[in-house]
Every structure is written in C-alpha cells, then in structure tokens.
PDB file of C-alpha atoms in Angstrom:
ATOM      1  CA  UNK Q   1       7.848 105.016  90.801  1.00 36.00           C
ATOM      2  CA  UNK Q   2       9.099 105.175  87.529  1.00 39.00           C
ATOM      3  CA  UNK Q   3       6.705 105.689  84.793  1.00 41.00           C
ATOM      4  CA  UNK Q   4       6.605 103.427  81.336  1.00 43.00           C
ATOM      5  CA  UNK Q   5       5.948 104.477  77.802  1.00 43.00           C
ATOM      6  CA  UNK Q   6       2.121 103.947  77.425  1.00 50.00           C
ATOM      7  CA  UNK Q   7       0.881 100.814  75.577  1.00 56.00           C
ATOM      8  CA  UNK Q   8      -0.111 101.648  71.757  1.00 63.00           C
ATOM      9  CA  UNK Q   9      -3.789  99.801  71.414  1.00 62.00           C
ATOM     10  CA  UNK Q  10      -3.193  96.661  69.506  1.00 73.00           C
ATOM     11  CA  UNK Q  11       0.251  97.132  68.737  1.00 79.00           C
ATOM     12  CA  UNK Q  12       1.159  94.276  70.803  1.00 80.00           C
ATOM     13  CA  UNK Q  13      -0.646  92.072  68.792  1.00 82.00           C
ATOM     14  CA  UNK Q  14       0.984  93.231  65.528  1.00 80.00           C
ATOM     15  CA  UNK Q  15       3.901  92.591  67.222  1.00 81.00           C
ATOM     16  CA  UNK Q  16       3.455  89.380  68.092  1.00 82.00           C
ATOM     17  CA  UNK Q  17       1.648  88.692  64.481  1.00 84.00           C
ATOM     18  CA  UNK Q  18       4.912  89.939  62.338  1.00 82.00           C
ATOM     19  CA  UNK Q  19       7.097  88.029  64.838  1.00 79.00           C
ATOM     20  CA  UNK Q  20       5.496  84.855  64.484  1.00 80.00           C
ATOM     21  CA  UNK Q  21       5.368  84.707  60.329  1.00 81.00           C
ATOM     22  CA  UNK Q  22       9.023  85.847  60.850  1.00 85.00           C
ATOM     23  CA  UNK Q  23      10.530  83.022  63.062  1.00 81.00           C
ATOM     24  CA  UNK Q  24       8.026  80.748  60.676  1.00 81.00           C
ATOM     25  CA  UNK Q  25       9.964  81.696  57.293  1.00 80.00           C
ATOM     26  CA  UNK Q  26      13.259  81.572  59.286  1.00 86.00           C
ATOM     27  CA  UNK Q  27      12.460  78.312  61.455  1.00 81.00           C
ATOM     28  CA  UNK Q  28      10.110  76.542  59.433  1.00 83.00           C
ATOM     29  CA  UNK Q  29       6.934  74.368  60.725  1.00 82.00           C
ATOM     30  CA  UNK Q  30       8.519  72.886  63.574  1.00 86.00           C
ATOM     31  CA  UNK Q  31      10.550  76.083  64.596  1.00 82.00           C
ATOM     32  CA  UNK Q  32       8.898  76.076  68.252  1.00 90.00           C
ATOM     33  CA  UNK Q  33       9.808  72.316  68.650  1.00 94.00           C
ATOM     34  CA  UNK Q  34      13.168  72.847  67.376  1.00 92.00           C
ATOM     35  CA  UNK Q  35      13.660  75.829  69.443  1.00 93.00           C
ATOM     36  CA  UNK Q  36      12.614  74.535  72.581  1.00 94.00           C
ATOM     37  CA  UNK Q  37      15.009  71.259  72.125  1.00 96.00           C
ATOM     38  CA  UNK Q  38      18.147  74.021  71.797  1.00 96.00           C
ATOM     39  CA  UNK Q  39      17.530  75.814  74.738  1.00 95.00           C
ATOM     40  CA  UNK Q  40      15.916  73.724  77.029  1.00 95.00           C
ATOM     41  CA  UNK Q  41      17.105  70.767  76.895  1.00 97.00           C
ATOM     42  CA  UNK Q  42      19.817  69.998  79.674  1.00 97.00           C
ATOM     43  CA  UNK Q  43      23.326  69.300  79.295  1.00 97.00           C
ATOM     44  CA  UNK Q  44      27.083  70.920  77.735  1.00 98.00           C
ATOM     45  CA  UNK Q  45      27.413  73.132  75.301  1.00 98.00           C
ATOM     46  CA  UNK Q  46      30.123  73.596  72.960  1.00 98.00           C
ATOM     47  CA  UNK Q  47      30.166  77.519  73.642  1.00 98.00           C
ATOM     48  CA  UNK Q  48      28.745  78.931  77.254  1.00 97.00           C
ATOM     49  CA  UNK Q  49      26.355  81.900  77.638  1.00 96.00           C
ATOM     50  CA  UNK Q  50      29.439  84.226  78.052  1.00 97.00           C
ATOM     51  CA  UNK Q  51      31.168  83.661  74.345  1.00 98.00           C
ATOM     52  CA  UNK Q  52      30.839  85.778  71.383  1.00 98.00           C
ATOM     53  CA  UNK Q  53      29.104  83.548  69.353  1.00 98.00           C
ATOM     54  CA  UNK Q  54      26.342  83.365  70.879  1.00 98.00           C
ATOM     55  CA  UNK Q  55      26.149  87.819  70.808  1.00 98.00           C
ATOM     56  CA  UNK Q  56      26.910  87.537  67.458  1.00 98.00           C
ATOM     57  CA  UNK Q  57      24.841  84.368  66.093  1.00 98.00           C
ATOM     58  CA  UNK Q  58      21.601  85.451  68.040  1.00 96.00           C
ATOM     59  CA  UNK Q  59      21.573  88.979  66.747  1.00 97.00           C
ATOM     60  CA  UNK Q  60      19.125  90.920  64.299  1.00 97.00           C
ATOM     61  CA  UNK Q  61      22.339  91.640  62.429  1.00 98.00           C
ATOM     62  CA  UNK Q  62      22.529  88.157  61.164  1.00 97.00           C
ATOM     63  CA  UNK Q  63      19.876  88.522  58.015  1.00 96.00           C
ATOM     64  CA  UNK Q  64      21.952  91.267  57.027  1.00 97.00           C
ATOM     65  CA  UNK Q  65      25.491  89.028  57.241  1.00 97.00           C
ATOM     66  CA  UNK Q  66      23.694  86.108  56.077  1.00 96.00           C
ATOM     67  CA  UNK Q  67      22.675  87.465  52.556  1.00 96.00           C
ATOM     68  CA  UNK Q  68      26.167  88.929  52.315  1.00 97.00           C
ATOM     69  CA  UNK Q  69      27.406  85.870  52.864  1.00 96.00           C
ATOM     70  CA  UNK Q  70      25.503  84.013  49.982  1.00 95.00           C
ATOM     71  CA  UNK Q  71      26.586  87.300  47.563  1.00 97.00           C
ATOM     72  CA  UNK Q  72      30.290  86.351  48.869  1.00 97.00           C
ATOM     73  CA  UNK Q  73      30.321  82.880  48.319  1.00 97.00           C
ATOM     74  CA  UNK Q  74      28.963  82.830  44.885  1.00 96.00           C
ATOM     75  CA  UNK Q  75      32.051  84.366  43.845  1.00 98.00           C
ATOM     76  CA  UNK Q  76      33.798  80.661  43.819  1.00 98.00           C
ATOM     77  CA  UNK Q  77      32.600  78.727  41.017  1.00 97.00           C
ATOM     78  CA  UNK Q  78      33.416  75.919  42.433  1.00 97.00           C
ATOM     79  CA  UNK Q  79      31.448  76.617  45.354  1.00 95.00           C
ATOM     80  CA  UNK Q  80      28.908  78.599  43.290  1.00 95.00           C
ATOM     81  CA  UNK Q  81      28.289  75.576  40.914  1.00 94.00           C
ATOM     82  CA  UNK Q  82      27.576  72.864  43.738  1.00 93.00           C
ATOM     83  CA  UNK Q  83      25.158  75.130  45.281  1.00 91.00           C
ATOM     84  CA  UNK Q  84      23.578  75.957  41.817  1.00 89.00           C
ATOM     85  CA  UNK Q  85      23.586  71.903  41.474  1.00 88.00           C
ATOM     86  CA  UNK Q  86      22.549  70.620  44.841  1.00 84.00           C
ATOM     87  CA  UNK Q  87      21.310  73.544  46.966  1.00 75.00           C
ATOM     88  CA  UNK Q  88      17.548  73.929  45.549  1.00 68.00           C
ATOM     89  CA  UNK Q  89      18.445  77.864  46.694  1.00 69.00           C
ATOM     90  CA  UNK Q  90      15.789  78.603  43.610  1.00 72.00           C
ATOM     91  CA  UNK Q  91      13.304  75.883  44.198  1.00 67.00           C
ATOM     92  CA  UNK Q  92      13.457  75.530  48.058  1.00 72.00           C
ATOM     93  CA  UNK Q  93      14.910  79.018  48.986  1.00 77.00           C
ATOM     94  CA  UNK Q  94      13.086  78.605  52.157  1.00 74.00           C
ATOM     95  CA  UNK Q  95      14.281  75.475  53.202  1.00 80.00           C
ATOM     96  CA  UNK Q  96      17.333  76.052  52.816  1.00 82.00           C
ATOM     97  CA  UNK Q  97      17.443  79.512  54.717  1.00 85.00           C
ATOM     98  CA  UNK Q  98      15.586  76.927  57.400  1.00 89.00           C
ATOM     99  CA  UNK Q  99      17.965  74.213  57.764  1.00 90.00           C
ATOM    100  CA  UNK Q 100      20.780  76.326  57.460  1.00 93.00           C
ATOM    101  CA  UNK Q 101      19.486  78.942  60.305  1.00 94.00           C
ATOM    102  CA  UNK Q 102      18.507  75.217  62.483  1.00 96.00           C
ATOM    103  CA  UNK Q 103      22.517  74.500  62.011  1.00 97.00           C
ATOM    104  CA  UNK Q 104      23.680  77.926  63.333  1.00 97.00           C
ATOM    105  CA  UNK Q 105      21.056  77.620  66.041  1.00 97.00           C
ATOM    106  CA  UNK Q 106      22.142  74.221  67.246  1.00 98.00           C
ATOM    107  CA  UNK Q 107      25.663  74.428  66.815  1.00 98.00           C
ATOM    108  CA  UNK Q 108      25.729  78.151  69.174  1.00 98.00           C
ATOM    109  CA  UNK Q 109      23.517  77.568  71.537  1.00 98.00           C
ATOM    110  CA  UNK Q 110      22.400  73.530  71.464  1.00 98.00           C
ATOM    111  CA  UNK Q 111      23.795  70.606  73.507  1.00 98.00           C
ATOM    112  CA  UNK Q 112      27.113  69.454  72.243  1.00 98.00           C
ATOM    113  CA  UNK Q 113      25.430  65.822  71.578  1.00 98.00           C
ATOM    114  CA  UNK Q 114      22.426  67.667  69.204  1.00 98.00           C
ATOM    115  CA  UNK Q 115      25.474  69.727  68.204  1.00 98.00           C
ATOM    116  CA  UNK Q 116      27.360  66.962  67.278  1.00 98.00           C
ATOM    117  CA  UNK Q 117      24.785  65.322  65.421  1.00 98.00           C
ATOM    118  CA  UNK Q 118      23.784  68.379  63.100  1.00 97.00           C
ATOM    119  CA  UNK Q 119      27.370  68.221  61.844  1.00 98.00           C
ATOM    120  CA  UNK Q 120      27.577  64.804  61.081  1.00 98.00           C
ATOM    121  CA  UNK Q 121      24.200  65.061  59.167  1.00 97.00           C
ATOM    122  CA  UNK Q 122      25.978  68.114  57.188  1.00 97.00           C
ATOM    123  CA  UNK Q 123      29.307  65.958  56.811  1.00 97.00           C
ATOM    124  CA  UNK Q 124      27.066  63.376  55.176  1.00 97.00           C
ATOM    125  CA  UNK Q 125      25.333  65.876  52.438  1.00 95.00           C
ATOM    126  CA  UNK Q 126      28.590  67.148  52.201  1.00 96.00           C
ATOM    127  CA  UNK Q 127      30.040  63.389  50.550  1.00 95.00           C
ATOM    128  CA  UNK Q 128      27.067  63.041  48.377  1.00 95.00           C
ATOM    129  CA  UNK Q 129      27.428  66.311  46.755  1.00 95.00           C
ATOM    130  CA  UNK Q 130      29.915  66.092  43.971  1.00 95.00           C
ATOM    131  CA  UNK Q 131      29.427  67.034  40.366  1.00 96.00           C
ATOM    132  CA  UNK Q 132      31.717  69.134  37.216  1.00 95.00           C
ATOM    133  CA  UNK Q 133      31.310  73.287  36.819  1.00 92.00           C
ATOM    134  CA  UNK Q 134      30.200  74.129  32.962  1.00 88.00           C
ATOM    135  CA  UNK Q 135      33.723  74.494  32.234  1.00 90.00           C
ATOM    136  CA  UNK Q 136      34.844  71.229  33.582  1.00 94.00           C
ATOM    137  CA  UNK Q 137      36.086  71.301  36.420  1.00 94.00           C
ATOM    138  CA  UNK Q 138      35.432  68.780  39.088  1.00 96.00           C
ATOM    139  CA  UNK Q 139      33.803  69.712  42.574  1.00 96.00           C
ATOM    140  CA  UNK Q 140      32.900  67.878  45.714  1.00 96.00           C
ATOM    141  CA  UNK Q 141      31.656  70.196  48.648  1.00 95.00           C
ATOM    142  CA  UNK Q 142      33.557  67.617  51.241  1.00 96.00           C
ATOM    143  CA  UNK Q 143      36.991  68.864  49.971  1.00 97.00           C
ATOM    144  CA  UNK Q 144      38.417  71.269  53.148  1.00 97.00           C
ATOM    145  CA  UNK Q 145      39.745  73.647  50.890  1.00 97.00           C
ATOM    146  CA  UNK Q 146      36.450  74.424  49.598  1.00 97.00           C
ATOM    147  CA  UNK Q 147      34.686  74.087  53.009  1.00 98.00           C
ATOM    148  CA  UNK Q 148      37.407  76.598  54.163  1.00 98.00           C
ATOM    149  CA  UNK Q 149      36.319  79.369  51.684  1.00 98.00           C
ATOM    150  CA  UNK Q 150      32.278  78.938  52.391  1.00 97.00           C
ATOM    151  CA  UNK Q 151      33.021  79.327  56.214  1.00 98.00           C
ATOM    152  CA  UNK Q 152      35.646  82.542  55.960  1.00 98.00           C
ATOM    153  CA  UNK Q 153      32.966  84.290  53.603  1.00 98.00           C
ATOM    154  CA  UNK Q 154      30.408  83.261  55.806  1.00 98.00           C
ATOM    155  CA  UNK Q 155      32.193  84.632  59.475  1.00 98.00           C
ATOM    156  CA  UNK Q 156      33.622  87.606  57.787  1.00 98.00           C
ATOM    157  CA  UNK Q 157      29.858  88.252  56.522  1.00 98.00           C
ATOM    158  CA  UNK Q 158      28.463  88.239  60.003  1.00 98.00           C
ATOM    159  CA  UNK Q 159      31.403  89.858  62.240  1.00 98.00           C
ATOM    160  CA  UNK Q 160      31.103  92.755  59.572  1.00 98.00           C
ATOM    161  CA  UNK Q 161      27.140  93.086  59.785  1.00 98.00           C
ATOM    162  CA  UNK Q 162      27.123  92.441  63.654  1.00 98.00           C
ATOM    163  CA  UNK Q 163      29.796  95.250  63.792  1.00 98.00           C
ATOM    164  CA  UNK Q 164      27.974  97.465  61.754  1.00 98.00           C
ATOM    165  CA  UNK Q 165      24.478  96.781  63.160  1.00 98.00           C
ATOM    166  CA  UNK Q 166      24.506  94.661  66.169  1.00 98.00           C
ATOM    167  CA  UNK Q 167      22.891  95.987  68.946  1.00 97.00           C
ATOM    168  CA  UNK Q 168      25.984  95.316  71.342  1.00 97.00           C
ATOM    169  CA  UNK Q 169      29.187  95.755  68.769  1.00 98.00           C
ATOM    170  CA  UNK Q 170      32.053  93.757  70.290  1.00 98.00           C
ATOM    171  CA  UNK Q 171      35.711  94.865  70.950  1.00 98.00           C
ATOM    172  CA  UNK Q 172      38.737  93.602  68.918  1.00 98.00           C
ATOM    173  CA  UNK Q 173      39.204  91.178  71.686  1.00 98.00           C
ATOM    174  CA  UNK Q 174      35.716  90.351  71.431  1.00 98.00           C
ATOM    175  CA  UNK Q 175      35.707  89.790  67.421  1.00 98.00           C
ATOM    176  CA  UNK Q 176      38.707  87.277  67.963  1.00 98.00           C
ATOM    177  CA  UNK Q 177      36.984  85.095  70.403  1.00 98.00           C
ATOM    178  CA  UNK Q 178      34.080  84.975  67.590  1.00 98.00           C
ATOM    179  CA  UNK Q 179      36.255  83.787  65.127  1.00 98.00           C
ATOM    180  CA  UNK Q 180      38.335  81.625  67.229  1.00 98.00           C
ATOM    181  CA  UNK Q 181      34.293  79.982  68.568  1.00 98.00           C
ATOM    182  CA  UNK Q 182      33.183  79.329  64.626  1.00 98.00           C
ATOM    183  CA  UNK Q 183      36.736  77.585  64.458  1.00 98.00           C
ATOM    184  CA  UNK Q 184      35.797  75.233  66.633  1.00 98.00           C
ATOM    185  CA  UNK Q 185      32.218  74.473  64.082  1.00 98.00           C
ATOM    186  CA  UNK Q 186      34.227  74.788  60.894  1.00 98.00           C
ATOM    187  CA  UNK Q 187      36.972  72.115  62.359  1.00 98.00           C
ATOM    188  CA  UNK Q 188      34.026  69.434  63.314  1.00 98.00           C
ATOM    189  CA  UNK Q 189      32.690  70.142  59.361  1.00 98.00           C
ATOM    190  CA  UNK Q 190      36.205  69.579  58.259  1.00 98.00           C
ATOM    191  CA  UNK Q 191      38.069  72.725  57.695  1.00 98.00           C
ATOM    192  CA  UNK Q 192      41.480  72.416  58.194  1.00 97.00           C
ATOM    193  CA  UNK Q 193      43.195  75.356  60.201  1.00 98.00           C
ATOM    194  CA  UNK Q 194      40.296  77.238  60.086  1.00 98.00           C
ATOM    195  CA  UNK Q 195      41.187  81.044  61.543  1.00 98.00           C
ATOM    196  CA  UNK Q 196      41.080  81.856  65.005  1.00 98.00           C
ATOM    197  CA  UNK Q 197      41.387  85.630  64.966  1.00 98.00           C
ATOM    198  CA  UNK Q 198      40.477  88.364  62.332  1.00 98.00           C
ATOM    199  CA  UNK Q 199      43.811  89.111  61.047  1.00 98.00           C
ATOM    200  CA  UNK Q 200      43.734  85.411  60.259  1.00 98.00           C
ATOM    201  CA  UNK Q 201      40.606  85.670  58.536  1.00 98.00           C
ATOM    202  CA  UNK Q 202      41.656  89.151  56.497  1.00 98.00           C
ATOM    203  CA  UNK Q 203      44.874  86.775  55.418  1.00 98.00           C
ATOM    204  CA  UNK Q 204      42.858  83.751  54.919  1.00 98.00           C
ATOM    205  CA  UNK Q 205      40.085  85.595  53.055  1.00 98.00           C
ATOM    206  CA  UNK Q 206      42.997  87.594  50.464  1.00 98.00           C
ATOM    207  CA  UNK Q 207      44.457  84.041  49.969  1.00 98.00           C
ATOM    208  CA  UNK Q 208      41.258  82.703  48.051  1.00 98.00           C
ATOM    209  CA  UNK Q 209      40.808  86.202  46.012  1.00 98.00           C
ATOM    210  CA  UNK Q 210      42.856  84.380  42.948  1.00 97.00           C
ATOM    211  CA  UNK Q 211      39.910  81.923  42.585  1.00 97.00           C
ATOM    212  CA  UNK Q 212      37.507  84.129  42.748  1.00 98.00           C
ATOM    213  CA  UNK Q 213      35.628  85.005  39.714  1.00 96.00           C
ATOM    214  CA  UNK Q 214      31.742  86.139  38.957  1.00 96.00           C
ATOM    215  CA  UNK Q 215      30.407  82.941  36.882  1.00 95.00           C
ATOM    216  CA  UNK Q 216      27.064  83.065  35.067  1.00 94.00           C
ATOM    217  CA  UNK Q 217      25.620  80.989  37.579  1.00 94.00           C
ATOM    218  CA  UNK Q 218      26.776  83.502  40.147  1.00 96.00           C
ATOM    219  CA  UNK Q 219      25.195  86.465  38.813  1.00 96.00           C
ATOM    220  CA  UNK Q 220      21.776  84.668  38.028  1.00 95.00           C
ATOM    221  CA  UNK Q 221      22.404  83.993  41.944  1.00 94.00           C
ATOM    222  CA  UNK Q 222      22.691  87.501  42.703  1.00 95.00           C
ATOM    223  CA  UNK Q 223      20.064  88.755  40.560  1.00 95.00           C
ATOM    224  CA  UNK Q 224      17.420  86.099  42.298  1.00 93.00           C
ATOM    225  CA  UNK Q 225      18.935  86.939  45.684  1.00 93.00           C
ATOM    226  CA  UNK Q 226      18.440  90.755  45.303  1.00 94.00           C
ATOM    227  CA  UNK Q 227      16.381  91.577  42.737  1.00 91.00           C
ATOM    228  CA  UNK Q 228      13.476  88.517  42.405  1.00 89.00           C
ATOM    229  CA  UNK Q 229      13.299  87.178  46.295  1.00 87.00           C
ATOM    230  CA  UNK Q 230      10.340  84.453  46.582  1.00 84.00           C
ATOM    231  CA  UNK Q 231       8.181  87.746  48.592  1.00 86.00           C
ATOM    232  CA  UNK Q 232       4.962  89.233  48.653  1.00 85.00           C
ATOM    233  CA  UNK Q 233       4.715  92.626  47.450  1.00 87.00           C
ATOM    234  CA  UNK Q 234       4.322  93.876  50.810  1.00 85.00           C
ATOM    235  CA  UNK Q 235       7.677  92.257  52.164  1.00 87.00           C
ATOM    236  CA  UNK Q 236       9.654  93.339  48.927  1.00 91.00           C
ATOM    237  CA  UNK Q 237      10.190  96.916  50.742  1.00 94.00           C
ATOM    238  CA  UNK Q 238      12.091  95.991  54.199  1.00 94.00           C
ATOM    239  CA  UNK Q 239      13.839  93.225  52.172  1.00 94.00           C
ATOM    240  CA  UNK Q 240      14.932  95.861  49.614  1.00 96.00           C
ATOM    241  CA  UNK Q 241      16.473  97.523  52.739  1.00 97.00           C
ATOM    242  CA  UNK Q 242      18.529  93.997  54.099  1.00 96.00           C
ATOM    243  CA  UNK Q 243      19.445  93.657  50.213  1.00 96.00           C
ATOM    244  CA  UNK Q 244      21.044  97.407  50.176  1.00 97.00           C
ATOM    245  CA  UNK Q 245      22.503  96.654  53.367  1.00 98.00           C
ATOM    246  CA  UNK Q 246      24.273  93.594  52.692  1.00 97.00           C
ATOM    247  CA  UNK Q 247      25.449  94.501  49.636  1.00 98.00           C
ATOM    248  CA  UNK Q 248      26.826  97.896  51.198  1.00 97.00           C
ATOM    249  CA  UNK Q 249      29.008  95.323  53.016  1.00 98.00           C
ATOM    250  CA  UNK Q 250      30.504  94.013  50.680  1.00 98.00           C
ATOM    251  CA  UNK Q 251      34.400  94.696  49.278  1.00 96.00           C
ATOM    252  CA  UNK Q 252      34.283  96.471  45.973  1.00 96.00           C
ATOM    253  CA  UNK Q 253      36.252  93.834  44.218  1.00 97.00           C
ATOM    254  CA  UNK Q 254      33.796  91.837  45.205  1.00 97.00           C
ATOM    255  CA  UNK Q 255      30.921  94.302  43.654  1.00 96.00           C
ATOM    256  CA  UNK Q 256      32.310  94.250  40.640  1.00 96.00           C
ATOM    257  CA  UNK Q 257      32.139  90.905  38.938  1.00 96.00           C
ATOM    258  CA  UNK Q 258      28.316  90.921  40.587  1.00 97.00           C
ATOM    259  CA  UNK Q 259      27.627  94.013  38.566  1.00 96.00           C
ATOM    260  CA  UNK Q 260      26.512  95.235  42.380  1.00 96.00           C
ATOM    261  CA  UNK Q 261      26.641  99.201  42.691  1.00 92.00           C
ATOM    262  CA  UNK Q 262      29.101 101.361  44.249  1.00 92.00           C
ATOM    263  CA  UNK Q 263      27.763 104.378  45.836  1.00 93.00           C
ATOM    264  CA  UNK Q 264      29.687 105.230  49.002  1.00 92.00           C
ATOM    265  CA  UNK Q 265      27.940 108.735  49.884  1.00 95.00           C
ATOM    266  CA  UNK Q 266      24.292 106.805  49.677  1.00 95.00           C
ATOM    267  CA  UNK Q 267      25.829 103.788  51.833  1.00 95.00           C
ATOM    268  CA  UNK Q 268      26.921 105.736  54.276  1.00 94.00           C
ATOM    269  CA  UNK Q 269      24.093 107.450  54.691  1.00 96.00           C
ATOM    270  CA  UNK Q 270      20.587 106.387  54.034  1.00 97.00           C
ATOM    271  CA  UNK Q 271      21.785 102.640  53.763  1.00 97.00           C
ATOM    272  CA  UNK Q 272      23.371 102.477  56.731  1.00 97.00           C
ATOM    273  CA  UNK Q 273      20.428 104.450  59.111  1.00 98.00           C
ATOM    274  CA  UNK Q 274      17.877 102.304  57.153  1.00 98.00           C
ATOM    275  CA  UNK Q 275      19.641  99.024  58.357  1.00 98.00           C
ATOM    276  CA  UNK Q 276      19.568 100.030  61.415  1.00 98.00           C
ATOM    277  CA  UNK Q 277      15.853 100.976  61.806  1.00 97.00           C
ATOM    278  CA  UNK Q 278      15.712  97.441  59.667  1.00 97.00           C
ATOM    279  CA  UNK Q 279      17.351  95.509  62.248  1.00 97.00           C
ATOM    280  CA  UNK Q 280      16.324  97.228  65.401  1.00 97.00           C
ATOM    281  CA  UNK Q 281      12.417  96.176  63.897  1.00 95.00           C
ATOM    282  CA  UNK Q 282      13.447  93.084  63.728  1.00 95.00           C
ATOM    283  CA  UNK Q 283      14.565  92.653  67.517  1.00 95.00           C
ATOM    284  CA  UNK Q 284      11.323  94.089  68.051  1.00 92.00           C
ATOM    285  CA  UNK Q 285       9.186  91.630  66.783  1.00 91.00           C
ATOM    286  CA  UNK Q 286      11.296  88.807  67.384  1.00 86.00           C
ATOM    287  CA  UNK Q 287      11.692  89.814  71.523  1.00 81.00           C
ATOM    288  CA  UNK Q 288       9.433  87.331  73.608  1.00 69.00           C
ATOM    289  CA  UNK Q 289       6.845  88.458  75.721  1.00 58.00           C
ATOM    290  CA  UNK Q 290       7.528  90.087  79.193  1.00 60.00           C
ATOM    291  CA  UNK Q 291       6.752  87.909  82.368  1.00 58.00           C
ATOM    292  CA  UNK Q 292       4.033  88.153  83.662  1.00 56.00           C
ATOM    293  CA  UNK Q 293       3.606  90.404  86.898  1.00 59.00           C
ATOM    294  CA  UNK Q 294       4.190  88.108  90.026  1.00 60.00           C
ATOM    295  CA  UNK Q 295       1.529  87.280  92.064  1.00 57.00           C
ATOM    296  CA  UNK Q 296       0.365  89.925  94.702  1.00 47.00           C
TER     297      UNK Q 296
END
C-alpha cells in the first residue's frame, strides 16, 4: 500500500484561501458561473480535449505569457494608442485582465455557439474603437492588419512562456498545432492569414518590427505594468517574480525602446528557477479539490 506525503495542518485551507482570491482577480465576481457554463455545458467545441490549445491556454504559464504579451504589444503605437484610449488598462486593470482571460477561456475550451458569441461581442468593441495617435495618425482596432500584430505578439508570448515554464512543454509538432488552433480564433476576430505554424509566426512577427517603436504612451504602459501594479504590498513580491519573468522573455530589441534590462547571467539563473517555483505555486493553488473517497 503505497504511502502519501502527510497532510500539513491547515495548509489545505490556505490553499484553498489563495486559490480562491486568485481565480477572483482573474475571473471576476461571476468567475464560478462563468466557469461552470464553459465546461459543463453540453455541446461542440471548436478545439477537442486532445489539441494544444487547450495544454497551452489552461496552463500556470499563461500569467507569465500574458504580461509579456501586453509589454509586446505596446510596442505598436497604433495599437499602443487605442489601448491607452479605449482599454481603461489604468482605471479598470482588473476588468480588463477579466474579460480578456473570460475570452481565452471560452474560445479554448467553451461551446462553439458561446464561442461564437464572445467573438462577435469583441468584433463589435472592435468597430467602435477608433480614434488619432498624438502624432496623427488614424487608428481603428477593426483594421486586420492591426488585429494581426496584437494576436502574433500575443501567441508568440504564450508558446514562449508555456515552453519555458509549462508544466508539460510541447514538441515542435506540438507548438505548430497551437499556432495553427489560435488561427482558427484570430480568423473569426478578423485576421487575415493569420499563421499556422511557428516559422510563420517568427516571419510574421519580423514583418511588423519596422512599425515598431517605444511611444510615450508605451513606456508609461510598461512602467504601470511592472513597476506600479494595482497590488497590495503583500502581492507586490510574487508579482515582482511574473514581472522578471516575462520580461526575461522578451527579444532584446524589444527591451530596448522599453528601457527594460538586459541581464542574461541573472535570467538564466535566478529568473528562470524563480518562475518556475512562481508558476508551479500557482498550479497549486489553482488545482481543485481531490474526490472524495468512494463509499465503502
């Protein structure tokens, strides 16, 4: 009979505690409604239980990719400036980590119908948001060539951080079909020819790097994003790690218009073994409860 670890008094409970105000700043007040609509309710999917996006898009590694991913895309002013505009990212930073975590959520693991529906409520933001950068040039976040560059800084983000710190890194093979599934999401937004394997992506990303430029408005991003997060003092240490970590992810010519430091020895080190015990905590308090014994 094999023998288990033995249960730490009360440690459960923290457990449980930290994993509940976690899911409730990620999922917001109606995060177990919304939750149990995804999984439970009946019907297709657009991606089955077997794809990659569903490893990659229900992994710990996504808060790492995900704040990458905002560093990344800031780098566009056009993309930086409707965000700046439209987003609320400094007044509603929460609500919009909620809504857009409810989209990934839906969109991997949801029925195609709720599915569906989330990107036609995203399509209709998307036509409403239009506006001029300080230097005067027009935007409009419906336009695909602009949709194209928020979703390859966005997969890029979380293939790298799920490769890095995922608890069940993926092949080559397996990295393609990830790209080739957030196609599929990026097509129904409005992408056109989105990629659909990673030297794609690699291609696709170098093609935008002429655009790319560190605006005002994307380094006052940056600085809230890593150095002023809306945190208690408590939470400021573990999100100092994901911050680190992120931005150990990024490309150095991205670093440098962000003013973001390049320490390689450091990154590959300490940053890298703290995102790990970061994310692996994470899993931890986000696992559900084991089933109960059965019956005797």
């Amino acid at each position: 009979m094999a023998v288990g670890t033995p249960a730490v008094p009360g440690l459960d409970t923290v457990r449980r505690r930290l994993g509940a105000e976690l899911f409730a700043r990620v999922a917001g007040p109606r995060g177990a409604a919304t939750r149990s609509r995804i999984h439970d309710t009946p019907g297709p999917r657009w991606f089955g239980p077997d794809r990659p996006i569903r490893e990659v898009h229900g992994d710990a590694s996504m808060f790492v990719g995900g704040l990458r991913a905002l560093l990344l895309q800031s780098l566009h002013p056009l993309a930086m400036a409707a965000v700046a505009a439209h987003s609320g990212y400094r007044g509603d930073p929460w609500g919009r980590l909620q809504r857009t975590s409810t989209f990934l959520a839906v969109t991997t693991f949801g029925t195609a119908e709720d599915a569906e529906r989330a990107v036609g409520r995203v399509r209709a933001v998307h036509r409403r948001v239009r506006g001029t950068t300080p230097e005067g040039e027009e935007y409009a976040a419906s336009d695909p060539h602009l949709l194209g560059w928020v979703h390859v800084a966005e997969v890029d983000s979380f293939l790298r951080a799920h490769r890095r710190y995922g608890a069940r890194p993926l092949d080559d093979a397996g990295y393609d079909g990830y790209v080739a599934d957030a196609a599929r999401v990026a097509a129904a937004l409005g992408v056109r020819d989105p990629p659909t394997d990673q030297a794609a992506l690699a291609a696709r990303l170098d093609g935008y790097r002429a655009e790319l430029r560190a605006t005002p408005q994307a380094r006052e991003a940056a600085r809230f994003l890593l150095r002023h997060p809306p945190l208690p003092w408590a939470a400021r240490p573990p999100y100092g790690v994901l911050a680190a970590s992120a931005v150990a992810l990024l490309p150095r010519w991205a670093r440098d218009p962000l003013r973001l430091p390049y320490l390689p020895v450091v990154e590959g080190t300490a940053v890298r073994l703290a995102g790990h015990g970061l994310t692996r905590t994470i899993r931890w308090v986000m696992a559900p409860p084991p089933p109960p014994p059965p019956d005797r």
